[in-house]
mmCIF file of C-alpha atoms and ligand atoms in Angstrom:
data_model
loop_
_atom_site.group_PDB
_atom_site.id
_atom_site.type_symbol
_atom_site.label_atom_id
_atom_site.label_comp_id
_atom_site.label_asym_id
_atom_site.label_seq_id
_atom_site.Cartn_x
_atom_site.Cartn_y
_atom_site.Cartn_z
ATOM 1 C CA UNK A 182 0.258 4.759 17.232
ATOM 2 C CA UNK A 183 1.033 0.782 16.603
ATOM 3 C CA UNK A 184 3.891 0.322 14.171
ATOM 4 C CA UNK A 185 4.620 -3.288 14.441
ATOM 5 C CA UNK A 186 2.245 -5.603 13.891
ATOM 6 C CA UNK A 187 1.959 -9.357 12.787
ATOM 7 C CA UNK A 188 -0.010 -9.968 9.943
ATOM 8 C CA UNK A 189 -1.505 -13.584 10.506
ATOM 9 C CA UNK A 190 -4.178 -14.547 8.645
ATOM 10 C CA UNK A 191 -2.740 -14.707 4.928
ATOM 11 C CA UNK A 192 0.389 -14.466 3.467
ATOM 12 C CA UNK A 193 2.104 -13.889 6.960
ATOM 13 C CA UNK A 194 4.355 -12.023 7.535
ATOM 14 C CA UNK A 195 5.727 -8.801 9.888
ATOM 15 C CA UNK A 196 4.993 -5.224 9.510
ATOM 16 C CA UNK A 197 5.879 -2.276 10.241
ATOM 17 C CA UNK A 198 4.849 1.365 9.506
ATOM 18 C CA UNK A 199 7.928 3.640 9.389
ATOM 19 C CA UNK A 200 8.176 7.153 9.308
ATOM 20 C CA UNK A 201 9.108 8.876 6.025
ATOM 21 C CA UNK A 202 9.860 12.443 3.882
ATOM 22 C CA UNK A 203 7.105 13.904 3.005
ATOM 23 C CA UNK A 204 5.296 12.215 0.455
ATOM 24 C CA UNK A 205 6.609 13.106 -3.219
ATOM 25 C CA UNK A 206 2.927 13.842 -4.735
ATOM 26 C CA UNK A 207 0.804 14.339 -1.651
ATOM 27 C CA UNK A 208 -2.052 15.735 -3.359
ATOM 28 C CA UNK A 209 -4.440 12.866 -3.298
ATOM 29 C CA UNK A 210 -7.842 13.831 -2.147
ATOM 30 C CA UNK A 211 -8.559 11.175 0.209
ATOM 31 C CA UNK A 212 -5.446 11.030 2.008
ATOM 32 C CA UNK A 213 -4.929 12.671 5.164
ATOM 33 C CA UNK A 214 -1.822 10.042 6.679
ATOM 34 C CA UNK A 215 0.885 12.338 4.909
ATOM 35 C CA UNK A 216 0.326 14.117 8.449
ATOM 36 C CA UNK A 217 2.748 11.278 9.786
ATOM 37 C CA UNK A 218 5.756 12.776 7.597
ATOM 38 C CA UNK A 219 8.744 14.634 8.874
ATOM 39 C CA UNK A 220 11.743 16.127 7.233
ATOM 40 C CA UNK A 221 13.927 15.300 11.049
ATOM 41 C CA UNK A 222 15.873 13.330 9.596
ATOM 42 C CA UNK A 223 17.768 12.137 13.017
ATOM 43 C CA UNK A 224 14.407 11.694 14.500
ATOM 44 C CA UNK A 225 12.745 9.597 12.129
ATOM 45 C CA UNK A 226 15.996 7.331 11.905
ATOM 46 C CA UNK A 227 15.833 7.057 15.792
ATOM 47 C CA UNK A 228 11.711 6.061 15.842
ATOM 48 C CA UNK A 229 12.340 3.780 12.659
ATOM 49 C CA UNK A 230 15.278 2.461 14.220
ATOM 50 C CA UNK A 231 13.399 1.495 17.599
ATOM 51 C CA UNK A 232 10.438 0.163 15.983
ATOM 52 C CA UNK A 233 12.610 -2.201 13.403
ATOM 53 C CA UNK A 234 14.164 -3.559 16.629
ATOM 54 C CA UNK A 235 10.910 -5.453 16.881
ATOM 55 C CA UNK A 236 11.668 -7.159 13.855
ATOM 56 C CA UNK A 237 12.180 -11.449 14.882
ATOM 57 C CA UNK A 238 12.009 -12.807 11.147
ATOM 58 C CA UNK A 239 9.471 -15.180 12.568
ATOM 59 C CA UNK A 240 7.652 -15.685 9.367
ATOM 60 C CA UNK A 241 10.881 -14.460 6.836
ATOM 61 C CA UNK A 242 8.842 -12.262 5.742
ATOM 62 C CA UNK A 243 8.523 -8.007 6.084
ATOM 63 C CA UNK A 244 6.364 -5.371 5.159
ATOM 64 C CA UNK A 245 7.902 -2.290 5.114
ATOM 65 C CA UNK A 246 5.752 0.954 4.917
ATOM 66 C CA UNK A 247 5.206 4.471 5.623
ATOM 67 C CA UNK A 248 3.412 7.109 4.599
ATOM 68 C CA UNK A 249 4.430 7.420 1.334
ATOM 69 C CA UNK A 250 6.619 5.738 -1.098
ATOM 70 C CA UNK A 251 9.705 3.430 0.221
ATOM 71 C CA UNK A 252 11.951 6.033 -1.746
ATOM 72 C CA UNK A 253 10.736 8.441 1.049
ATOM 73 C CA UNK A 254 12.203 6.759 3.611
ATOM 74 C CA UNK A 255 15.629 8.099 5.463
ATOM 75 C CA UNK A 256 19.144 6.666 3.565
ATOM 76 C CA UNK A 257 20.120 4.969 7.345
ATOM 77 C CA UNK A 258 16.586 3.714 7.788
ATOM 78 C CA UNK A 259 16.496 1.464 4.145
ATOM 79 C CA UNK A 260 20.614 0.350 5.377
ATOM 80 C CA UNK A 261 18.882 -0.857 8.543
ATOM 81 C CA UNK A 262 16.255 -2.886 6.779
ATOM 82 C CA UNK A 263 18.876 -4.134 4.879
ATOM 83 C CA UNK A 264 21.175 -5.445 7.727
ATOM 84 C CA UNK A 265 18.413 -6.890 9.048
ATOM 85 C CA UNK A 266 17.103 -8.823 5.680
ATOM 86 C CA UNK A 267 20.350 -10.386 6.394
ATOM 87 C CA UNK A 268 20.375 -10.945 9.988
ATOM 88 C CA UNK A 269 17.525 -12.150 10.124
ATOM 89 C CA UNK A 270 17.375 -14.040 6.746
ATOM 90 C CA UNK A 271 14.419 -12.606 5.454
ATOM 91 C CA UNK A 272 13.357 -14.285 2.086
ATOM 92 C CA UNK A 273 10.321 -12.008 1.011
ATOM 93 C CA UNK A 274 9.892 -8.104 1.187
ATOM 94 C CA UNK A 275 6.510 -6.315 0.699
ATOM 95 C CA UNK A 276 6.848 -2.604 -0.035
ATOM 96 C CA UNK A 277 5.147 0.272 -1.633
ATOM 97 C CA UNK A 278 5.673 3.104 -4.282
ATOM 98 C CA UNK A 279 3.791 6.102 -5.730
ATOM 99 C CA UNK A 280 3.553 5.438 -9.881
ATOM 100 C CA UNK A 281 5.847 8.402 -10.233
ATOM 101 C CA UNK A 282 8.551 6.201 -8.711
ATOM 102 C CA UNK A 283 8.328 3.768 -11.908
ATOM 103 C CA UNK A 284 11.292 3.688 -13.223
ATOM 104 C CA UNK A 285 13.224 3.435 -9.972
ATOM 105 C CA UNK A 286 11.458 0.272 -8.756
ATOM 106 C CA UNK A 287 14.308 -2.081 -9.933
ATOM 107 C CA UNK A 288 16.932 -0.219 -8.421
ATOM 108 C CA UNK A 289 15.261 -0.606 -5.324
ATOM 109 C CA UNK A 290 14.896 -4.437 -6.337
ATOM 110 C CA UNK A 291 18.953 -4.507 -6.832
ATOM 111 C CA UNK A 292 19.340 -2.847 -3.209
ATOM 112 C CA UNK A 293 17.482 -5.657 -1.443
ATOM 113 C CA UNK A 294 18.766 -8.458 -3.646
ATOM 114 C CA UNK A 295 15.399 -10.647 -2.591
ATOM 115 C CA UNK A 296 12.425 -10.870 -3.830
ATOM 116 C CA UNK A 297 10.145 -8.047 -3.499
ATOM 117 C CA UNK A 298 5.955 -7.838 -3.799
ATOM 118 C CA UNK A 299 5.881 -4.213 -5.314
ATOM 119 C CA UNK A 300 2.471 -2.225 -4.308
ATOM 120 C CA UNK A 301 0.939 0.313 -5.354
ATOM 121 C CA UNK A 302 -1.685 2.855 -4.566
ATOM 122 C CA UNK A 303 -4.039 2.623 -7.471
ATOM 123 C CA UNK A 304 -7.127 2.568 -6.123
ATOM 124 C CA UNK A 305 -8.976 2.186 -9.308
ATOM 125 C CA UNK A 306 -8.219 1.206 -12.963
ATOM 126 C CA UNK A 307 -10.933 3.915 -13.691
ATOM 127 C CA UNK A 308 -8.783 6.628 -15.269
ATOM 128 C CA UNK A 309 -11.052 9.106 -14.576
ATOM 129 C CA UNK A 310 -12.080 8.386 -11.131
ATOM 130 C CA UNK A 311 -8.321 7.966 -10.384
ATOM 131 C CA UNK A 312 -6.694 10.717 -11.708
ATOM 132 C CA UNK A 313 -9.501 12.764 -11.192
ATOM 133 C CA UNK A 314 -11.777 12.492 -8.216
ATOM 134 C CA UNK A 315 -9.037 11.330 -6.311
ATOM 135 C CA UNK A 316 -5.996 13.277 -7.839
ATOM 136 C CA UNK A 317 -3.648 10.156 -7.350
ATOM 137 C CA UNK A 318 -1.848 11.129 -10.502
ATOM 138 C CA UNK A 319 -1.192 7.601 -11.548
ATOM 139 C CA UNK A 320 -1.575 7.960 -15.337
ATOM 140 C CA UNK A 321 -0.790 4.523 -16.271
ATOM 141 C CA UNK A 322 -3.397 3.694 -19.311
ATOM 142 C CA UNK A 323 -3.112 -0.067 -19.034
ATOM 143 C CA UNK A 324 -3.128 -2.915 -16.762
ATOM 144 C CA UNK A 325 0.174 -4.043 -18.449
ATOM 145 C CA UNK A 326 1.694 -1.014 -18.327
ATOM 146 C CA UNK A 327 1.105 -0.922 -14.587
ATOM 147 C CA UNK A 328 2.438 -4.665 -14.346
ATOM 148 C CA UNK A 329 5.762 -3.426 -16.112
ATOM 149 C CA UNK A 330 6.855 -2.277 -12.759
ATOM 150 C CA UNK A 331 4.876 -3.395 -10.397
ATOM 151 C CA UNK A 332 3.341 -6.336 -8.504
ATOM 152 C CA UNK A 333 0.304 -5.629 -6.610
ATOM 153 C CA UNK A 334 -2.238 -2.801 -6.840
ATOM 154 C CA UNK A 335 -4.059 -1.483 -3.866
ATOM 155 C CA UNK A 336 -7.557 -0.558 -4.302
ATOM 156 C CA UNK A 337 -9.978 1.902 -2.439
ATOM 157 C CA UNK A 338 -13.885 1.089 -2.247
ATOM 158 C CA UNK A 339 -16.662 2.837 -0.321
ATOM 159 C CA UNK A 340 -16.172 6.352 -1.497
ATOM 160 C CA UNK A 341 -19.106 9.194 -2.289
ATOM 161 C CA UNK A 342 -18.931 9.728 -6.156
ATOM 162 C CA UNK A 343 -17.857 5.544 -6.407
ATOM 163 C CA UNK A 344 -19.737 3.790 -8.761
ATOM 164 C CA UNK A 345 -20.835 -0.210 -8.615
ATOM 165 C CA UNK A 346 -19.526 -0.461 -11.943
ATOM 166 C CA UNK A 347 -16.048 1.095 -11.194
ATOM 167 C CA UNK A 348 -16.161 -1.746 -8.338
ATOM 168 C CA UNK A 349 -16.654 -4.432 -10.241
ATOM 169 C CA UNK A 350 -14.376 -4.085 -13.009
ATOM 170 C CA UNK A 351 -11.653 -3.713 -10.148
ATOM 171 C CA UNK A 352 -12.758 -6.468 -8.662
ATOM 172 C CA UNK A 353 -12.446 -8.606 -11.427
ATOM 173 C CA UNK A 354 -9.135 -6.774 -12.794
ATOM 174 C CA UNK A 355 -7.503 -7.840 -9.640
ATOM 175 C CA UNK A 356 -8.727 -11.025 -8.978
ATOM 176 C CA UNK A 357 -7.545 -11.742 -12.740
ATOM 177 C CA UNK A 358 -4.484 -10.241 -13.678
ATOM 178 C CA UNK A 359 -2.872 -10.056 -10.423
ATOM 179 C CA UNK A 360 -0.984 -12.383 -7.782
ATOM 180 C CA UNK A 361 -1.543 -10.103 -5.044
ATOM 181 C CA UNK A 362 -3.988 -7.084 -4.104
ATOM 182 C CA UNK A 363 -4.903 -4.913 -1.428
ATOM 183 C CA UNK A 364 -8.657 -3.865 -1.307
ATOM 184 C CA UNK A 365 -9.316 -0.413 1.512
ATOM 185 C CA UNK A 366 -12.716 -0.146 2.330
ATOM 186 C CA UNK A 367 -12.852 4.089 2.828
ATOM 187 C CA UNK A 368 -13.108 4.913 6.458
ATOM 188 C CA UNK A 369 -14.164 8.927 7.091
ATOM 189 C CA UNK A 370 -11.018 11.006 8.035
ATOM 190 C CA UNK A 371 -10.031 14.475 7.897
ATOM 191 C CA UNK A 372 -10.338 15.118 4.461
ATOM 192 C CA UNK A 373 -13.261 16.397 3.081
ATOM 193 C CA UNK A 374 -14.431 12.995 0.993
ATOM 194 C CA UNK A 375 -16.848 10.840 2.576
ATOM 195 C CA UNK A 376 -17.673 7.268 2.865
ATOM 196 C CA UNK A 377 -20.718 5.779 1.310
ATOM 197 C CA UNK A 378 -22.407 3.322 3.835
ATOM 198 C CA UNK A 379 -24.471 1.900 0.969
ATOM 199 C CA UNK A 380 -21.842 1.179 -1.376
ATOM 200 C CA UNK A 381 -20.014 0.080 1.434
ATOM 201 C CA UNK A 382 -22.771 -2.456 2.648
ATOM 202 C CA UNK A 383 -23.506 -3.777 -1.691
ATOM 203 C CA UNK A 384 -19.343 -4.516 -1.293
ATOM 204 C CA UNK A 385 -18.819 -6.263 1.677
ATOM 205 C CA UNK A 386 -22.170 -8.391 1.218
ATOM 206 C CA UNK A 387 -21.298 -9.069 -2.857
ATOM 207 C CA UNK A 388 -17.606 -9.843 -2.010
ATOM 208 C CA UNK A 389 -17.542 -11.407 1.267
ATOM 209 C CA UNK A 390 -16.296 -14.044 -1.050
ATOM 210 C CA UNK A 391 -13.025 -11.776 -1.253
ATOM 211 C CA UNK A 392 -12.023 -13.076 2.294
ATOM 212 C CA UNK A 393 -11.495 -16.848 1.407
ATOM 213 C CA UNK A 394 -9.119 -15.683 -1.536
ATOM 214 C CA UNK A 395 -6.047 -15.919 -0.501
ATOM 215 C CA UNK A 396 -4.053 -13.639 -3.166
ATOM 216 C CA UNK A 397 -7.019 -10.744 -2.079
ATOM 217 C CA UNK A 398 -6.300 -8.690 1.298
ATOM 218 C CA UNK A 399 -9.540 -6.975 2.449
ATOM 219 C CA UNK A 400 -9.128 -4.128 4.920
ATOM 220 C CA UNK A 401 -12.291 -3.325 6.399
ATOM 221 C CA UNK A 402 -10.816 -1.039 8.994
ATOM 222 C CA UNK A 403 -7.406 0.720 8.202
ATOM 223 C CA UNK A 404 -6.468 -0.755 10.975
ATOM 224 C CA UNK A 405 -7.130 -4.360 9.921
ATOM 225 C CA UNK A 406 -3.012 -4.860 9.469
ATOM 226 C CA UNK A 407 -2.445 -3.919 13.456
ATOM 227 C CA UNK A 408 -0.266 -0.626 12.591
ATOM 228 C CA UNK A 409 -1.763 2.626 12.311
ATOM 229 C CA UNK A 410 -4.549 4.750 14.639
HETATM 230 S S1 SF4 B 762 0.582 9.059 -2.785
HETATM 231 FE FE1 SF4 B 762 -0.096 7.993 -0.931
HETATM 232 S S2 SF4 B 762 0.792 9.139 0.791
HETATM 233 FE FE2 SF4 B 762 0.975 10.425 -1.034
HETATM 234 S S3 SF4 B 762 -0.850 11.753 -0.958
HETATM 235 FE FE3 SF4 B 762 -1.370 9.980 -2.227
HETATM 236 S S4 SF4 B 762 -2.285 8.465 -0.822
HETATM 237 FE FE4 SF4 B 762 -1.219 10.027 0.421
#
């Protein structure tokens, strides 16, 4: 599996995909990548350590992420990112958090002491669908309530049971209210939802537009950051 990577295209920056607790919900229907938690503590400091070694600061800016939320991640792995924030004067951090983490968010803010793009899975601002059909158990009711804490959402399309409608108000909820989003087109995994090739085809072809935007990261492949399998 690839765990650093360079992103390139927009808003560069490094990446890397650490190894984590298990994930403090792990419940949501489409996910199967919770597989990549451990509770080996000394052995997922020794991987994360190895692969943050790969770290050069060439772009001063990191994505950190694992399989769950950044509060997941070992004590001695976040103390390593931190030394090398400073070693390698890193000006921007990108990380992720579960909803459930909400009101921890700024202490994780404090810890860094830079400034931090905040994501989070939402994958739709259709309550329903959300908490629902895809159990995430992110029972924000509002877009603002959601901004309170956090800076950018990240968005699932392509899925059996997905709706164009749900799509579009997503679409324009994130080009609108947000400085930064995430949008995962669903590939097929383990898990018993499936991906809907027509959807899938209406998306790509109504918002190939999506790719010129800057603020908008389009994953067509899960892949599509270099870390992962
Ligand atoms: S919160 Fe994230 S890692 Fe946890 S089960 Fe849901 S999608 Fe998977």
């Amino acid at each position: 599996m690839d765990r650093y990577s360079c992103i390139e295209n927009k808003n560069q920056r490094e990446i890397v995909l650490l190894k984590g607790f298990p994930c403090v919900w792990g419940k949501c229907s489409f996910c199967d990548y919770i597989d990549d938690n451990s509770t080996l503590e000394d052995e997922m400091n020794k991987l994360n350590f190895e692969v943050l070694d790969n770290i050069s600061g060439k772009y001063k800016v990191l994505e950190v992420i694992n399989s769950g939320s950044c509060f997941e991640l070992p004590k001695a792995t976040l103390e390593k990112i931190r030394q090398i924030v400073i070693e390698k004067d890193i000006k921007k951090l990108f990380l992720e958090s579960h909803w459930c983490y909400r009101n921890r968010i700024k202490e994780m803010r404090d810890y860094f002491g830079i400034p931090i793009v905040f994501k989070i899975g939402v994958e739709s601002f259709d309550y329903d669908f959300r908490n629902i059909f895809l159990n995430k158990n992110a029972k924000f009711k509002t877009v603002e309530e959601l901004k309170e804490h956090f800076d950018s959402p990240c968005m699932m399309v392509g899925i059996k049971g997905q709706t164009k409608e749900i799509i579009d108000r997503d679409m324009e909820i994130i080009q609108n209210d947000f400085e930064h989003a995430t949008v995962n087109v669903f590939v097929n995994n383990t898990t018993e939802l499936k991906r809907d090739e027509k959807l899938v085809k209406w998306f790509e072809e109504k918002y190939s537009f999506l790719d010129d935007n800057p603020k908008i990261e389009v994953l067509h492949n899960n892949t599509d950051f270099g870390v992962g399998d």
